[in-house]
Coordinates of C-alpha atoms and ligand atoms in Angstrom, one line a residue:
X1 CA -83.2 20.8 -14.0
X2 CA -81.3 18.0 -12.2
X3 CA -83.3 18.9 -8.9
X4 CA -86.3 18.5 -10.7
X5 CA -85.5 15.0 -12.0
X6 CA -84.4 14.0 -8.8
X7 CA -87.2 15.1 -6.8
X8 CA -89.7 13.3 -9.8
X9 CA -87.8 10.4 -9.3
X10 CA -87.6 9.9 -5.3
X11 CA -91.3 11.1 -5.2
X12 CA -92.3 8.5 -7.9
X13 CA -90.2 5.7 -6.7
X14 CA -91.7 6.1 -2.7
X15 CA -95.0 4.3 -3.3
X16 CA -93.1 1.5 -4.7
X17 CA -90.3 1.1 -2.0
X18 CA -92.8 1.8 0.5
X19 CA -94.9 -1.2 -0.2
X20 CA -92.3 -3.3 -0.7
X21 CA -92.1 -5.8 1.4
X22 CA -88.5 -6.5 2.6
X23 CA -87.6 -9.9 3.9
X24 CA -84.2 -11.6 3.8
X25 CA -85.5 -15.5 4.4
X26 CA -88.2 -17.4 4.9
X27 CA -86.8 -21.0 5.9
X28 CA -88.8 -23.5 5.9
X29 CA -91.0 -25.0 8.3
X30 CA -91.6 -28.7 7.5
X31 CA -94.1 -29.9 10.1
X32 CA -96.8 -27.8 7.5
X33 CA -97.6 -28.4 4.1
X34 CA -96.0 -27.2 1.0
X35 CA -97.7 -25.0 -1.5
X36 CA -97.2 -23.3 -4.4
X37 CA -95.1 -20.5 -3.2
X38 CA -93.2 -23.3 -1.1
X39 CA -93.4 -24.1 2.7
X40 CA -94.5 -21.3 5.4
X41 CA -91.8 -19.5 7.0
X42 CA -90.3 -20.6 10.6
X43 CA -90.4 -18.0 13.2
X44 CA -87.5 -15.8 12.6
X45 CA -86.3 -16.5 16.4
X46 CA -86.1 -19.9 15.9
X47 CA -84.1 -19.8 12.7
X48 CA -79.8 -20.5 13.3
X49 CA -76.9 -20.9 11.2
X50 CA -77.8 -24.7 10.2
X51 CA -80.7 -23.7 8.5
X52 CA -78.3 -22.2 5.7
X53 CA -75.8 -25.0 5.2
X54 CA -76.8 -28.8 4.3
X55 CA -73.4 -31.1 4.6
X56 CA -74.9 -34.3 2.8
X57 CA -72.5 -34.0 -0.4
X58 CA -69.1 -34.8 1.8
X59 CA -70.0 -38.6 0.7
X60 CA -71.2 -40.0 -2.2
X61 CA -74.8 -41.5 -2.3
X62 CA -75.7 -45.0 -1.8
X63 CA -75.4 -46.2 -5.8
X64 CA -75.8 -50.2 -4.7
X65 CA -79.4 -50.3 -7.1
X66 CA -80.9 -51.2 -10.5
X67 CA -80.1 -48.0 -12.3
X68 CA -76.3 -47.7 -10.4
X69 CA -77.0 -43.9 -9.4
X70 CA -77.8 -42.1 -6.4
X71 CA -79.1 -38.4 -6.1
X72 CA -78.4 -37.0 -2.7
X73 CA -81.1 -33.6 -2.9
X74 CA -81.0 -30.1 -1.0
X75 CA -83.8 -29.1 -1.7
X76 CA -86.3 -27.2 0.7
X77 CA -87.2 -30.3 2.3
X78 CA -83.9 -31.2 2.9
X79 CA -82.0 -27.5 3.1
X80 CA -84.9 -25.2 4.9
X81 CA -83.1 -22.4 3.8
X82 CA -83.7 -22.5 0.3
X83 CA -87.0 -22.0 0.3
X84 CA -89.0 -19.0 -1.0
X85 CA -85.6 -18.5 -2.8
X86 CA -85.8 -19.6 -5.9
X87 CA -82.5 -22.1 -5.9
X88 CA -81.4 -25.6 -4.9
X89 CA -79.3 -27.8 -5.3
X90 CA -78.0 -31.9 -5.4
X91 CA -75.1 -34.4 -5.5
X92 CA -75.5 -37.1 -8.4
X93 CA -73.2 -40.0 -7.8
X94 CA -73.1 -42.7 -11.1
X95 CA -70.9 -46.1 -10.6
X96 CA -69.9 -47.4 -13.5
X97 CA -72.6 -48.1 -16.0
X98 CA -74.7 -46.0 -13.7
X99 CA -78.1 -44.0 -15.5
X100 CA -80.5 -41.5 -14.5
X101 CA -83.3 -43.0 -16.5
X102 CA -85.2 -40.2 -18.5
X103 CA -87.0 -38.1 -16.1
X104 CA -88.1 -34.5 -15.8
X105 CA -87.8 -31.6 -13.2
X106 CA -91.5 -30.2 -13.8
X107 CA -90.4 -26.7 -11.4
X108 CA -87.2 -25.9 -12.5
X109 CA -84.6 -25.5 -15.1
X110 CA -80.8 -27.7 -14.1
X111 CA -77.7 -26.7 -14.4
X112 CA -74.8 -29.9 -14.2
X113 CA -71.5 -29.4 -13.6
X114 CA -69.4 -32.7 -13.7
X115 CA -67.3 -33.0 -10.5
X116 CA -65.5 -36.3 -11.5
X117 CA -65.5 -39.0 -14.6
X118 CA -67.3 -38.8 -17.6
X119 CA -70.9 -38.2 -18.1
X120 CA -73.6 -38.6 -21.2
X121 CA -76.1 -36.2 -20.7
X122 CA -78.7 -35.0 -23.2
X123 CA -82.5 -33.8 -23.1
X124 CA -85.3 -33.7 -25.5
X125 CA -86.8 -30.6 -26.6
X126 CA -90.6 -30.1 -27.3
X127 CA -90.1 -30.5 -30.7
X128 CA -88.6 -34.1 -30.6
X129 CA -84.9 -32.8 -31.2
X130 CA -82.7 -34.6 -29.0
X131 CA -79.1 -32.7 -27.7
X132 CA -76.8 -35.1 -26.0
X133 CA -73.0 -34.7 -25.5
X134 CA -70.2 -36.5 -23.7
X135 CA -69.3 -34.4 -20.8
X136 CA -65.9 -34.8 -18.9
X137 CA -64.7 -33.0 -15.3
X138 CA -65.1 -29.3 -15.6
X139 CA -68.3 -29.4 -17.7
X140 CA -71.2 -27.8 -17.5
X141 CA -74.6 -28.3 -19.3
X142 CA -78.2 -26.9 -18.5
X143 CA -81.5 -28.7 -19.0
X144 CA -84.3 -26.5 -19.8
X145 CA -87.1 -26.5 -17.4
X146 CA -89.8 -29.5 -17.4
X147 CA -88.1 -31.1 -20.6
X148 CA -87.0 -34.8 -20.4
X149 CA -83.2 -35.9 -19.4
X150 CA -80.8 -38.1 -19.0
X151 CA -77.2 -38.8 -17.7
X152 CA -75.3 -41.9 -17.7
X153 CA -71.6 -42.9 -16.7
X154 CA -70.1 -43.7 -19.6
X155 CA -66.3 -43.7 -17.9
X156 CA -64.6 -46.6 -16.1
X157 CA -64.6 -45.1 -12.8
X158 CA -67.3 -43.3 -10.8
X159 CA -68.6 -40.3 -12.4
X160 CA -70.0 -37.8 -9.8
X161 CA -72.0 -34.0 -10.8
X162 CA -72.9 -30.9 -8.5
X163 CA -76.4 -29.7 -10.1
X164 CA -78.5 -27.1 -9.2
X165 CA -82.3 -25.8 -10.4
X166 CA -84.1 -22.4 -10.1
X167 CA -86.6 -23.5 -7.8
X168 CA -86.2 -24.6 -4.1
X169 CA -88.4 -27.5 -4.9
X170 CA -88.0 -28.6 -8.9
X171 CA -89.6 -32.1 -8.6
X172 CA -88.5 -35.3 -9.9
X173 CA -90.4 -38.0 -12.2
X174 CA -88.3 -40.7 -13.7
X175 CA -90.4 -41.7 -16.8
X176 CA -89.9 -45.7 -16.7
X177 CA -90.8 -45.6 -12.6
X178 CA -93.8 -43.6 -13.4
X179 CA -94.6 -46.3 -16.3
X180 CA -93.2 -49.5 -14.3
X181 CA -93.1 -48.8 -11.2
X182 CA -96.5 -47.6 -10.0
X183 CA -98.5 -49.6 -7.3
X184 CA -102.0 -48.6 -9.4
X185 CA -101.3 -48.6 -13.5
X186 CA -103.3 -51.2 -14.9
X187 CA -101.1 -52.9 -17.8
X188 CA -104.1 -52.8 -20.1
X189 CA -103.7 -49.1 -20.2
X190 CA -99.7 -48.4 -20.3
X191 CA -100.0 -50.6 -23.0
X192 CA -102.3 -48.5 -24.9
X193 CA -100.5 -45.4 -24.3
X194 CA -96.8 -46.5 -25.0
X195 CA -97.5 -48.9 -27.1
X196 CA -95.9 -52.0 -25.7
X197 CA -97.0 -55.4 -26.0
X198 CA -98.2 -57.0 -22.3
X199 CA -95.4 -59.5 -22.2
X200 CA -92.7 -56.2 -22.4
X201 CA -94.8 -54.3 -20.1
X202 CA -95.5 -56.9 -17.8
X203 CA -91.1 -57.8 -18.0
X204 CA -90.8 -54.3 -16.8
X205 CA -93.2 -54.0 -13.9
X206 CA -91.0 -57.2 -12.7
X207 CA -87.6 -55.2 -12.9
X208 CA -89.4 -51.8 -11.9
X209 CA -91.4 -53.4 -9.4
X210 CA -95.0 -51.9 -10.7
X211 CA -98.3 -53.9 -9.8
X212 CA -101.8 -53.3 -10.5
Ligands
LIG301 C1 -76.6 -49.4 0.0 O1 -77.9 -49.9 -0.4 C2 -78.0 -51.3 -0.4 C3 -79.3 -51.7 -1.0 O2 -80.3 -51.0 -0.4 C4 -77.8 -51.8 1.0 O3 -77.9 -53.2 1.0 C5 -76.4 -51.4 1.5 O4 -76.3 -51.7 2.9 C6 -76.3 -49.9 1.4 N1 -74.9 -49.5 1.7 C7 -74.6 -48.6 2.6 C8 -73.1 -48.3 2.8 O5 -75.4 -47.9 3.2

């Protein structure tokens, strides 16, 4: 009887494992475009060692700007050998005061861990419900994929966070840039879709730097 399942399963599981198609990487080649499954594979041959570690989290990022954060990413573009599997990763560095204005990931889901400080962190589901909490060093909090965000310092010293997505490429849109900071958003229609009067929409193109 046990011969018999055995022999069902290894002749029912070849077709499977014969079509399979093994490969360990694919790192990415960044001279050609990305697409939906990521960026096309480099040629094996040319692929080393540095293709598998990124060092640009020994330092914190440049946080000298109106929101008083940097994000330092590793993602495909920047760390070729995440691609095609399914992770990456970045450094968040908050000065004092320092925001990620509500943005969104649209490719993956985000896991934070806080590194240093203290950190204000919350997202908005799709049904308006808003889950925020203080987080200190040692935390950890995960923002579902494609839903809007937020972190802010809310310690005196710098706050800094290790995060990483699902996707080798989760994409970032910060809502106010995408409102205030485009070259090509007529006011006459932000104002009609986020209901703002044109002297508030115009004051935040100024600060966001958004013409047209
Ligand atoms: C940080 O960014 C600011 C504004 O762009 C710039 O003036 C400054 O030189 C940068 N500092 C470093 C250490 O790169």
């Amino acid at each position: 009887m046990l011969t018999i399942l055995f022999l069902f399963l290894l002749f029912s599981s070849t077709p499977f494992s014969a079509n399979a198609a093994v490969q360990d990487f694919c790192v990415a080649d960044p001279t050609l475009p990305e697409g939906p499954a990521g960026y096309s594979c480099k040629k094996p041959a040319s692929v080393t060692v540095n293709d598998f570690t990124f060092s640009g989290f020994e330092k914190a990022g440049n946080t000298s700007n109106i929101i008083k954060a940097a994000v330092t990413p590793a993602f495909a573009a920047q760390f070729p050998g995440v691609n095609g599997l399914g992770i990456s990763t970045a450094r968040l560095d908050l000065a004092p005061g320092g925001v990620v204005p509500l943005h969104t990931h649209p490719g993956g889901t985000e896991l934070l861990v806080v590194t240093e400080g203290c950190i204000q962190a919350g997202f908005i589901s799709s049904a308006n419900t808003v889950y925020y909490e203080i987080l200190a060093e040692g935390d950890v909090m995960v923002f579902p994929q494609g839903l809007l965000h937020f972190q802010i310092n809310v310690g005196d010293g710098n706050a800094v966070a290790i995060v990483s997505f699902n996707s080798p490429s989760p994409g970032l849109q910060i809502t106010s840039i995408a409102l205030f900071g485009s070259k090509n958003f007529p006011s006459s229609i932000i104002e009609k879709v986020t209901f703002l009067d044109d002297a508030q929409v115009k004051k935040l193109k100024g600060v966001l730097g958004g013409t047209g």
